Coordinates of C-alpha atoms in Angstrom, one line a residue:
M30 CA -14.5 -23.9 -9.5
T31 CA -11.1 -25.4 -9.8
K32 CA -7.9 -23.6 -9.2
D33 CA -7.2 -23.3 -12.9
T34 CA -10.7 -22.1 -13.9
P35 CA -10.5 -18.6 -15.5
T36 CA -12.4 -16.0 -13.5
I37 CA -14.1 -12.9 -15.0
L38 CA -11.2 -10.8 -13.7
K39 CA -8.6 -13.0 -15.4
K40 CA -10.5 -12.9 -18.7
I41 CA -10.6 -9.1 -18.5
I42 CA -6.9 -8.8 -17.6
D43 CA -5.8 -11.3 -20.3
R44 CA -7.8 -9.3 -22.9
K45 CA -6.3 -6.1 -21.6
F46 CA -2.8 -7.2 -22.3
E47 CA -3.8 -8.3 -25.8
E48 CA -5.4 -4.9 -26.3
I49 CA -2.3 -3.0 -25.1
S50 CA 0.0 -5.0 -27.4
Q51 CA -2.2 -4.3 -30.4
R52 CA -2.5 -0.6 -29.6
K53 CA 1.2 -0.1 -29.1
K54 CA 1.7 -1.0 -32.8
N55 CA -0.2 2.2 -33.8
I56 CA 0.6 4.7 -31.1
S57 CA 3.5 4.7 -28.6
E58 CA 3.7 5.8 -25.0
R59 CA 5.9 8.6 -26.2
D60 CA 3.2 9.7 -28.6
F61 CA 0.9 10.0 -25.6
E62 CA 3.4 12.1 -23.7
Q63 CA 3.4 14.6 -26.5
E64 CA -0.3 15.1 -26.0
F65 CA 0.1 15.9 -22.3
D66 CA -0.4 19.7 -22.8
R67 CA -3.6 19.2 -24.7
Y68 CA -5.6 19.8 -21.5
A69 CA -5.1 22.1 -18.5
P70 CA -3.4 20.4 -15.5
P71 CA -5.5 17.7 -13.7
R72 CA -8.3 19.1 -11.6
G73 CA -8.1 18.0 -8.0
F74 CA -10.1 14.8 -7.8
A75 CA -9.2 14.0 -4.2
E76 CA -9.6 17.6 -3.3
A77 CA -13.1 17.7 -4.6
M78 CA -14.0 14.6 -2.5
K79 CA -12.4 16.2 0.6
N80 CA -14.3 19.5 0.1
K81 CA -17.7 17.7 -0.2
V82 CA -17.2 15.8 3.0
A83 CA -15.8 18.9 4.8
A84 CA -19.0 20.7 3.8
G85 CA -21.0 18.0 5.5
H86 CA -22.2 16.3 2.3
S87 CA -21.7 12.9 0.8
A88 CA -18.8 12.8 -1.7
V89 CA -20.4 10.9 -4.6
I90 CA -18.4 9.6 -7.6
A91 CA -21.1 9.2 -10.2
E92 CA -20.3 6.7 -12.9
V93 CA -20.9 6.9 -16.6
K94 CA -21.3 3.3 -17.7
K95 CA -23.2 1.8 -20.5
A96 CA -22.9 -1.9 -19.6
S97 CA -21.2 -4.4 -17.3
P98 CA -20.3 -8.1 -17.7
S99 CA -22.7 -9.1 -14.9
K100 CA -25.7 -7.1 -15.9
G101 CA -25.4 -6.5 -19.6
V102 CA -26.5 -3.2 -21.1
L103 CA -27.6 -0.8 -18.3
R104 CA -28.7 2.1 -20.5
E105 CA -29.7 2.0 -24.1
N106 CA -30.1 5.8 -24.5
F107 CA -26.4 6.4 -23.7
V108 CA -25.2 10.0 -24.3
P109 CA -22.1 10.5 -22.1
Q110 CA -22.1 14.3 -22.1
Q111 CA -25.8 14.5 -21.2
I112 CA -25.3 12.0 -18.3
A113 CA -22.3 14.0 -17.1
E114 CA -24.2 17.3 -17.1
S115 CA -27.1 15.6 -15.3
Y116 CA -24.7 14.4 -12.6
Q117 CA -23.1 17.8 -12.2
K118 CA -26.6 19.3 -11.6
G119 CA -27.4 16.5 -9.2
G120 CA -24.5 17.3 -6.9
A121 CA -21.8 14.8 -7.7
A122 CA -18.3 15.5 -6.4
C123 CA -16.6 13.7 -9.3
L124 CA -17.3 11.5 -12.2
S125 CA -16.1 8.0 -13.1
V126 CA -16.0 7.1 -16.8
L127 CA -15.6 3.5 -18.1
T128 CA -13.1 3.3 -20.9
D129 CA -13.0 -0.6 -21.2
R130 CA -14.5 -1.4 -24.6
D131 CA -14.9 -5.2 -24.6
F132 CA -16.6 -5.9 -21.3
F133 CA -18.2 -2.5 -20.4
Q134 CA -18.8 -1.0 -23.8
G135 CA -16.8 2.0 -22.7
H136 CA -14.4 4.2 -24.8
E137 CA -11.6 6.7 -24.3
D138 CA -13.6 9.2 -26.4
Y139 CA -16.3 9.2 -23.7
L140 CA -13.9 10.6 -21.2
I141 CA -12.6 13.2 -23.6
Q142 CA -16.1 14.3 -24.4
I143 CA -17.0 14.5 -20.7
R144 CA -13.8 16.3 -19.8
E145 CA -14.7 19.0 -22.3
S146 CA -18.4 19.4 -21.2
V147 CA -18.3 19.6 -17.4
E148 CA -16.2 21.0 -14.6
L149 CA -16.2 18.0 -12.4
P150 CA -12.9 16.0 -12.0
V151 CA -13.0 12.7 -13.9
I152 CA -11.5 9.3 -13.1
R153 CA -10.5 6.8 -15.8
K154 CA -12.3 3.6 -14.8
D155 CA -10.5 0.7 -16.4
F156 CA -8.3 -2.2 -15.7
L157 CA -4.9 -0.5 -15.7
V158 CA -2.0 -2.9 -15.8
D159 CA 0.7 -1.1 -17.8
S160 CA 2.5 2.2 -17.9
Y161 CA 1.1 2.7 -21.4
Q162 CA -2.4 3.0 -20.0
I163 CA -1.3 5.6 -17.4
A164 CA 0.2 7.7 -20.1
E165 CA -2.9 7.4 -22.2
A166 CA -5.1 8.4 -19.2
K167 CA -3.0 11.6 -18.9
A168 CA -3.2 12.3 -22.6
I169 CA -7.0 12.0 -22.7
G170 CA -7.5 14.4 -19.8
A171 CA -8.1 12.1 -16.8
D172 CA -7.8 13.8 -13.5
C173 CA -7.5 10.5 -11.6
V174 CA -6.9 6.8 -12.4
L175 CA -8.2 3.6 -10.8
L176 CA -5.6 1.0 -9.7
I177 CA -7.1 -2.4 -8.8
V178 CA -5.0 -4.3 -6.3
A179 CA -6.4 -7.6 -7.5
A180 CA -5.0 -7.0 -10.9
L181 CA -1.5 -5.9 -9.8
D182 CA 1.4 -7.2 -7.7
D183 CA 2.8 -4.9 -5.0
A184 CA 5.7 -3.7 -7.2
K185 CA 3.5 -2.9 -10.2
L186 CA 1.0 -1.1 -8.0
K187 CA 3.8 1.0 -6.6
D188 CA 5.2 1.8 -10.0
L189 CA 1.9 2.7 -11.7
H190 CA 1.0 4.9 -8.6
A191 CA 4.3 6.7 -8.9
Q192 CA 3.8 7.3 -12.6
A193 CA 0.3 8.6 -12.2
T194 CA 1.3 11.0 -9.4
E195 CA 4.3 12.2 -11.3
Y196 CA 1.9 13.2 -14.1
G197 CA -0.2 15.1 -11.6
M198 CA -3.1 12.8 -11.5
D199 CA -4.8 11.5 -8.3
V200 CA -5.2 7.7 -7.8
L201 CA -8.1 5.7 -6.3
I202 CA -6.7 2.3 -5.1
E203 CA -9.4 -0.4 -5.1
V204 CA -9.4 -3.4 -2.8
H205 CA -11.8 -6.3 -2.1
D206 CA -10.4 -8.0 1.0
K207 CA -8.0 -7.7 4.0
A208 CA -5.0 -8.9 2.1
E209 CA -5.5 -6.4 -0.7
M210 CA -6.1 -3.6 1.9
E211 CA -2.7 -4.4 3.4
S212 CA -1.1 -4.1 0.0
A213 CA -2.9 -0.8 -0.7
L214 CA -1.8 0.7 2.6
K215 CA 1.9 0.1 1.7
V216 CA 1.4 2.9 -0.9
D217 CA 1.1 6.5 0.3
N218 CA -2.3 7.3 -1.3
F219 CA -5.3 9.3 0.1
L220 CA -8.2 7.5 -1.7
I221 CA -8.9 3.9 -0.9
G222 CA -11.9 2.3 -2.5
V223 CA -13.5 -0.9 -1.2
N224 CA -15.4 -2.7 -4.0
N225 CA -18.3 -4.6 -2.5
R226 CA -18.5 -6.6 -5.7
N227 CA -16.3 -9.7 -5.8
L228 CA -14.5 -9.4 -9.1
H229 CA -14.1 -13.2 -9.3
T230 CA -17.9 -14.0 -9.0
F231 CA -19.4 -10.5 -9.3
D232 CA -21.6 -11.1 -6.1
V233 CA -22.2 -8.0 -4.0
S234 CA -22.2 -7.5 -0.2
L235 CA -22.0 -4.2 1.7
Q236 CA -20.6 -6.2 4.6
T237 CA -17.2 -6.0 2.7
T238 CA -17.1 -2.2 3.4
I239 CA -18.1 -2.7 7.0
D240 CA -15.5 -5.4 7.6
L241 CA -12.6 -3.4 6.0
K242 CA -13.4 0.1 7.3
S243 CA -11.6 -0.4 10.6
M244 CA -8.3 -1.1 8.7
L245 CA -8.1 2.3 7.2
P246 CA -6.0 5.0 9.0
S247 CA -7.9 8.2 9.7
D248 CA -5.8 10.3 7.3
R249 CA -7.1 8.3 4.3
M250 CA -10.5 8.6 2.6
F251 CA -12.6 5.5 2.4
V252 CA -14.8 5.1 -0.7
T253 CA -17.5 2.4 -0.9
E254 CA -18.1 1.0 -4.4
S255 CA -20.8 -1.1 -5.8
G256 CA -24.1 -2.2 -4.3
I257 CA -25.4 1.2 -3.3
I258 CA -29.0 1.1 -4.6
T259 CA -31.4 2.4 -1.9
P260 CA -31.5 5.1 0.7
Q261 CA -31.2 2.3 3.2
D262 CA -27.9 1.3 1.7
V263 CA -26.6 4.9 2.1
A264 CA -27.9 5.1 5.6
L265 CA -26.1 1.8 6.5
M266 CA -22.8 3.2 5.2
R267 CA -23.2 6.5 7.0
Q268 CA -23.8 4.5 10.3
H269 CA -20.3 3.1 9.8
D270 CA -18.9 6.6 9.1
V271 CA -18.5 6.1 5.4
N272 CA -19.3 9.3 3.5
A273 CA -17.7 8.7 0.1
F274 CA -19.5 6.6 -2.5
L275 CA -18.9 5.4 -6.1
V276 CA -22.3 4.6 -7.7
G277 CA -23.1 3.5 -11.2
E278 CA -25.9 1.0 -11.9
A279 CA -28.5 2.7 -9.7
F280 CA -28.0 6.0 -11.7
M281 CA -27.6 4.4 -15.1
R282 CA -31.0 2.7 -14.9
A283 CA -32.8 6.0 -14.0
D284 CA -34.4 8.2 -16.6
E285 CA -32.6 11.2 -15.2
P286 CA -29.3 10.1 -13.5
G287 CA -28.7 13.4 -11.7
E288 CA -32.2 13.4 -10.2
K289 CA -31.6 9.9 -9.0
L290 CA -28.4 11.0 -7.4
A291 CA -30.1 13.8 -5.5
E292 CA -32.9 11.5 -4.5
L293 CA -30.6 8.7 -3.2
F294 CA -28.4 11.0 -1.2
G295 CA -31.0 13.5 0.0
A296 CA -29.8 17.1 -0.1
N297 CA -26.3 15.6 -0.6

């Protein structure tokens, strides 16, 4: 691959800027701000994660995701509210809802529907690169947003984080390597996620979590993301003192996602 070869991540980000530009023609950031009172204040996403771990359980962020660029459609029978309710019964701490339309077949409406049907805090899972999207996340009822260091420079990461926290939302900052972890740690944020999937190639290795765990201060929560498929994967992470997980594909391929969650994490 040459230096100028577009990666999957670059394609997604380029499309995201196009999407934002188009949507701004129809609804402004100020319009979103006028919708902020539509929902009760954000429910504590980070607090729910902390409470699970404090009770001796795994803190699982269960993902509602129809498709992905690397695996295609994961679930044909995709009913967001039913999936969310199943996760709640299965013991999830929080939910992750894909809102990217072009690459993950997600939608903002899925988050709205789920927000209104379950009590669990919800993170907007998308490629957020502009203040417009943070305002939109607040307007549709997100309790937390994902900020991906690979998609942002340090200044933009700091700005979007400040905006989200000003709105009362929690933030999950996602990294993939040591350099990104160093950038993430410049921001005062409790939740740090390590994505075991390389966003440039979409290859997965749990070694990424193991390698980066030692960099995290003890006052932050370390969330391992992607590649958690079997009880052995969970056991390996627990051996390295990782007790917070974001899991999607393994659940989405199961007939009953919540039952799969309970099975994968034992009594949770």
